[in-house]
mmCIF file of C-alpha atoms in Angstrom:
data_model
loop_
_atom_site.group_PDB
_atom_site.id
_atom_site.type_symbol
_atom_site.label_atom_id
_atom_site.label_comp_id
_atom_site.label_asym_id
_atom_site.label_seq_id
_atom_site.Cartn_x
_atom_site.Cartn_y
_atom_site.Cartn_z
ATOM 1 C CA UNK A 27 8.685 -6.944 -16.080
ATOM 2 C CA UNK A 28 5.136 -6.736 -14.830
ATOM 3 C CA UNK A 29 6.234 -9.884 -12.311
ATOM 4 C CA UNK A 30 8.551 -7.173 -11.153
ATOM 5 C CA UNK A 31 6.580 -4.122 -10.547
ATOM 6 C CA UNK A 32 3.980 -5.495 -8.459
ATOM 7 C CA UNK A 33 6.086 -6.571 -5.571
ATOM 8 C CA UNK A 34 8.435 -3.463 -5.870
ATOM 9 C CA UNK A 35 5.139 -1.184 -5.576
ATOM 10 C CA UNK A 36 3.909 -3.311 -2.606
ATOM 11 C CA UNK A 37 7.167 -3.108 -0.842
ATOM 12 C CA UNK A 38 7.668 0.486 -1.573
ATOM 13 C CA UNK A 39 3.840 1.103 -0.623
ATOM 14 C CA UNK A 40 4.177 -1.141 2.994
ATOM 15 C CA UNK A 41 7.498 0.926 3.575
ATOM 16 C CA UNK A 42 6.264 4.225 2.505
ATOM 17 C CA UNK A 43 2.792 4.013 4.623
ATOM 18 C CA UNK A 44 4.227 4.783 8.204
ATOM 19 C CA UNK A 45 6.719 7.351 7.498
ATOM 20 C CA UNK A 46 3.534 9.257 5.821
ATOM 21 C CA UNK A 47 1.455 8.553 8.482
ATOM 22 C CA UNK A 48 3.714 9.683 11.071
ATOM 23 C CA UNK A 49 2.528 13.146 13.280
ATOM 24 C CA UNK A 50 3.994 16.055 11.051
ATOM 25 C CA UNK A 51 2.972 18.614 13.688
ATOM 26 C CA UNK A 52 1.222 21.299 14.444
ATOM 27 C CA UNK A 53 2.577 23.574 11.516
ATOM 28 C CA UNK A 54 1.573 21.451 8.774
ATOM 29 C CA UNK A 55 -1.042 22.966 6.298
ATOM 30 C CA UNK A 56 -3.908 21.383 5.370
ATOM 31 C CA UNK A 57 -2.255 19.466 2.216
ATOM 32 C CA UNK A 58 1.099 18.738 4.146
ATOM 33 C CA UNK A 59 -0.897 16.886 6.718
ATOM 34 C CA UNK A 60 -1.049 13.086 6.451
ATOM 35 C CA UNK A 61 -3.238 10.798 5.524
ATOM 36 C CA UNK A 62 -5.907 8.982 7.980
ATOM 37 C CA UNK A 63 -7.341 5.728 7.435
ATOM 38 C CA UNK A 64 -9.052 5.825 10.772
ATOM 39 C CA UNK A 65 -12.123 5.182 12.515
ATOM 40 C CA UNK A 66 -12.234 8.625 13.791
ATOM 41 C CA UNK A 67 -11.814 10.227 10.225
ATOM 42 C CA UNK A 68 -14.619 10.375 7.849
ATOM 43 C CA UNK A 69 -14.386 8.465 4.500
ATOM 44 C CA UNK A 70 -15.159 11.664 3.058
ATOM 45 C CA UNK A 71 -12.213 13.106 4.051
ATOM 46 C CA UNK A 72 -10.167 10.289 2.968
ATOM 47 C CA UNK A 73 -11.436 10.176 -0.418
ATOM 48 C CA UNK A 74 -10.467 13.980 -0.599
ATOM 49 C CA UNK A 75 -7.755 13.662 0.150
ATOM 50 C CA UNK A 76 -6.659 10.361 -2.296
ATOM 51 C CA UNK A 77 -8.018 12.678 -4.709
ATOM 52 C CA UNK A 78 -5.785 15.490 -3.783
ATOM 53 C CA UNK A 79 -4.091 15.750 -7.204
ATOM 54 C CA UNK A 80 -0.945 17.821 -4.833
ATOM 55 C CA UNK A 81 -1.466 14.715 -2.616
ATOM 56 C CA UNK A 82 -1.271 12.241 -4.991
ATOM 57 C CA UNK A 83 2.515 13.999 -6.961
ATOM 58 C CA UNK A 84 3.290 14.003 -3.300
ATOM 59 C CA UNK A 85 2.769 10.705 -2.824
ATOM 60 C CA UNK A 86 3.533 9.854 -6.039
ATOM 61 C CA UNK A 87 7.255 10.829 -5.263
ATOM 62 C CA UNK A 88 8.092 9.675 -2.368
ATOM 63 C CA UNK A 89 6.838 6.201 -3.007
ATOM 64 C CA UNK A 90 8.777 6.279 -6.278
ATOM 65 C CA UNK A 91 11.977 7.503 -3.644
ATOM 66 C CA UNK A 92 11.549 4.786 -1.674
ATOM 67 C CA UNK A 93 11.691 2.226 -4.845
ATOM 68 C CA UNK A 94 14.462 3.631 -6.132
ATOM 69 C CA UNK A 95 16.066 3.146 -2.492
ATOM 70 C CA UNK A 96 14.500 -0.719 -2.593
ATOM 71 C CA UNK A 97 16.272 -1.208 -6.275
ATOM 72 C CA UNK A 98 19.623 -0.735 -4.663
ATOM 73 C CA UNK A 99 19.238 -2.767 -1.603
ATOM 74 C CA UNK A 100 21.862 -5.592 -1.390
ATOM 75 C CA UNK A 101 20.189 -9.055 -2.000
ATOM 76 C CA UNK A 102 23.008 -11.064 -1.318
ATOM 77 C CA UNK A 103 22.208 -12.313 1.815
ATOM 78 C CA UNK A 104 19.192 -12.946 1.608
ATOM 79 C CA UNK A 105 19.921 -15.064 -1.418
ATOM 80 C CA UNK A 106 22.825 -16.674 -0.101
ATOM 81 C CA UNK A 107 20.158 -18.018 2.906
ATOM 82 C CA UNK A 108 17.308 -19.292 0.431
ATOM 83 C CA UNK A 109 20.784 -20.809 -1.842
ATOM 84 C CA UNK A 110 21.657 -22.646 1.054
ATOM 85 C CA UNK A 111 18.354 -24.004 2.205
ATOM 86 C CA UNK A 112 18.095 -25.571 -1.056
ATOM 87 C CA UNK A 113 21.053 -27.182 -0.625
ATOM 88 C CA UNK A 114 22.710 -25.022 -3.649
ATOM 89 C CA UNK A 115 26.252 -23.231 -2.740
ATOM 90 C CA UNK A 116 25.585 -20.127 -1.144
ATOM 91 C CA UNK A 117 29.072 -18.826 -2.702
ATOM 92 C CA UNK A 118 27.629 -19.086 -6.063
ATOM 93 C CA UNK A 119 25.597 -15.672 -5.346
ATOM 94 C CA UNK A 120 27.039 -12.120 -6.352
ATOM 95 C CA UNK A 121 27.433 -10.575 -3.738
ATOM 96 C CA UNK A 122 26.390 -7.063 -5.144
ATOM 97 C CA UNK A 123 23.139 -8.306 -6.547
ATOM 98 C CA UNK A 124 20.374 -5.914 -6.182
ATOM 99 C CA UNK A 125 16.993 -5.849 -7.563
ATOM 100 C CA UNK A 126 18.183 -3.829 -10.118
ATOM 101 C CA UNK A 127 21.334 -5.599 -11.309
ATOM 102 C CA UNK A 128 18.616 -8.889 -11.542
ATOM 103 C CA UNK A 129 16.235 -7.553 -13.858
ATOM 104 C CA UNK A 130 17.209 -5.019 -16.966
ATOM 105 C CA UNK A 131 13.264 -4.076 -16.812
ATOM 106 C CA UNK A 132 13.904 -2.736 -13.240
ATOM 107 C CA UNK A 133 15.434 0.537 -13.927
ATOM 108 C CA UNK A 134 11.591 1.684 -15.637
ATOM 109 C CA UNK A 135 9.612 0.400 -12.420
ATOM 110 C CA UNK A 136 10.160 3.760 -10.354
ATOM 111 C CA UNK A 137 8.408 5.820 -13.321
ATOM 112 C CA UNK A 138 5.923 3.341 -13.946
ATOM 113 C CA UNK A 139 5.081 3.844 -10.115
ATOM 114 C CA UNK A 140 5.085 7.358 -10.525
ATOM 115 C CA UNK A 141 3.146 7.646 -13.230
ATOM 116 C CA UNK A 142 0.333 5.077 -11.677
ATOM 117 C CA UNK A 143 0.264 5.879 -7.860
ATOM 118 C CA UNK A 144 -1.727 8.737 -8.591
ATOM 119 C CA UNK A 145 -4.275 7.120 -10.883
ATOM 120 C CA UNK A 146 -4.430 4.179 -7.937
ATOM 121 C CA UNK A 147 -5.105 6.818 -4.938
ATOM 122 C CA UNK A 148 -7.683 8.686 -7.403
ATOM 123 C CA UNK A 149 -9.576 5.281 -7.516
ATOM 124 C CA UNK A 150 -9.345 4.818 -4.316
ATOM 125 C CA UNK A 151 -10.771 8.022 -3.083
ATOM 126 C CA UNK A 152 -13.807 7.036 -5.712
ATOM 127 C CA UNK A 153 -14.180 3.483 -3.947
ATOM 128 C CA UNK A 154 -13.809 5.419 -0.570
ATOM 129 C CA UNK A 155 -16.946 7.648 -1.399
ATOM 130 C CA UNK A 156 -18.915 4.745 -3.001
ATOM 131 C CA UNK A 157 -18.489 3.050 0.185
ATOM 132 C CA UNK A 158 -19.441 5.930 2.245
ATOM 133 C CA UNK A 159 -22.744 6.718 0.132
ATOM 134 C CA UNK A 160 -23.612 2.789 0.959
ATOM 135 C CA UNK A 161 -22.681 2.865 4.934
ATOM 136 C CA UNK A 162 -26.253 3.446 5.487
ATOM 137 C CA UNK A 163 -27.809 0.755 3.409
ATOM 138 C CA UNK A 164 -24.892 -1.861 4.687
ATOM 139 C CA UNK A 165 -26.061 -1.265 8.079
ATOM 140 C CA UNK A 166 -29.781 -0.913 7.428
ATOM 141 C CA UNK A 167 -28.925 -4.609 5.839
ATOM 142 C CA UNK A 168 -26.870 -5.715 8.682
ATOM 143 C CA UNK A 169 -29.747 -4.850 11.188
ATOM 144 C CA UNK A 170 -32.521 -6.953 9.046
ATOM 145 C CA UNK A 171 -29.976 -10.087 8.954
ATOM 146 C CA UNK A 172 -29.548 -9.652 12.996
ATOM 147 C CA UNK A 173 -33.715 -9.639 12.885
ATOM 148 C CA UNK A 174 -34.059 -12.527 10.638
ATOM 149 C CA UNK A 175 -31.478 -14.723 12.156
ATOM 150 C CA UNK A 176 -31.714 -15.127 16.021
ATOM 151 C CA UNK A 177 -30.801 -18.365 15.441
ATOM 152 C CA UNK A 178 -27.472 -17.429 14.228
ATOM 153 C CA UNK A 179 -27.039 -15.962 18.115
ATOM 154 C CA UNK A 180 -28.247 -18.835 19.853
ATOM 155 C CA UNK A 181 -25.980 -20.823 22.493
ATOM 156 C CA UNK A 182 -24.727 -23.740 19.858
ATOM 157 C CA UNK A 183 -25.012 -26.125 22.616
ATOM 158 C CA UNK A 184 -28.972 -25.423 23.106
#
């Protein structure tokens, strides 16, 4: 089961990024607007908002949508393909497999997601701020190594 959930979470994760990120318009309140992982917005902000507790249900439900959507997708073809390619017969496949027919375990992965997405985006928003508090001593450090190694931006073929 926990061979299952991982993928499912990453899929539902990569599909439910964009359609979060997307421009919601002027109208949108402050907790309604999405998400930005930006240069231009301050890790800060980020990490308030990953640890949004409204943000996080939010998120937490339309991820869990989106697996329950990914649990019902047809795998046929796409196993009748990799059946073929290894020289198996592609007719063997049912041909109204889904990931949820394939795995009896895959009917809990939605709530599992539900229930974890918004302990994941509350540790992220804690890794966000650590790494924000230690911007200035990462660059301070980046600066010294620059000073210490002019070698390192020498023409190799002095």
């Amino acid at each position: 089961m926990r061979k299952l959930i991982l993928p499912v979470a990453v899929i539902t994760a990569a599909f439910a990024m964009p359609a979060y990120a997307q421009d919601q318009g002027a109208q949108d309140t402050d907790a309604q607007a999405p998400m930005q992982a930006d240069e231009t917005a301050p890790l800060t902000e980020m990490a308030r908002q990953m640890t949004d507790p409204a943000r996080q249900q939010q998120m937490a439900l339309m991820v869990r949508a989106l697996s329950e959507v990914l649990l019902d997708m047809p795998l046929a073809p796409m196993m009748e393909a990799v059946a073929e390619m290894a020289g198996e017969d592609p007719e063997a496949v049912d041909p109204d497999a889904t990931l949820r027919t394939m795995s009896p375990e895959a009917e809990q992965v939605p709530e599992q997601i539900e229930r974890n997405v918004p302990r994941a985006m509350q540790a992220m928003g804690g890794m966000a701020e650590g790494f924000e508090a230690m911007l200035p001593a990462l660059k301070e450090m980046a600066k010294r190594l620059e000073e210490t190694m002019p070698a390192m931006r020498a023409d190799p073929s002095d």
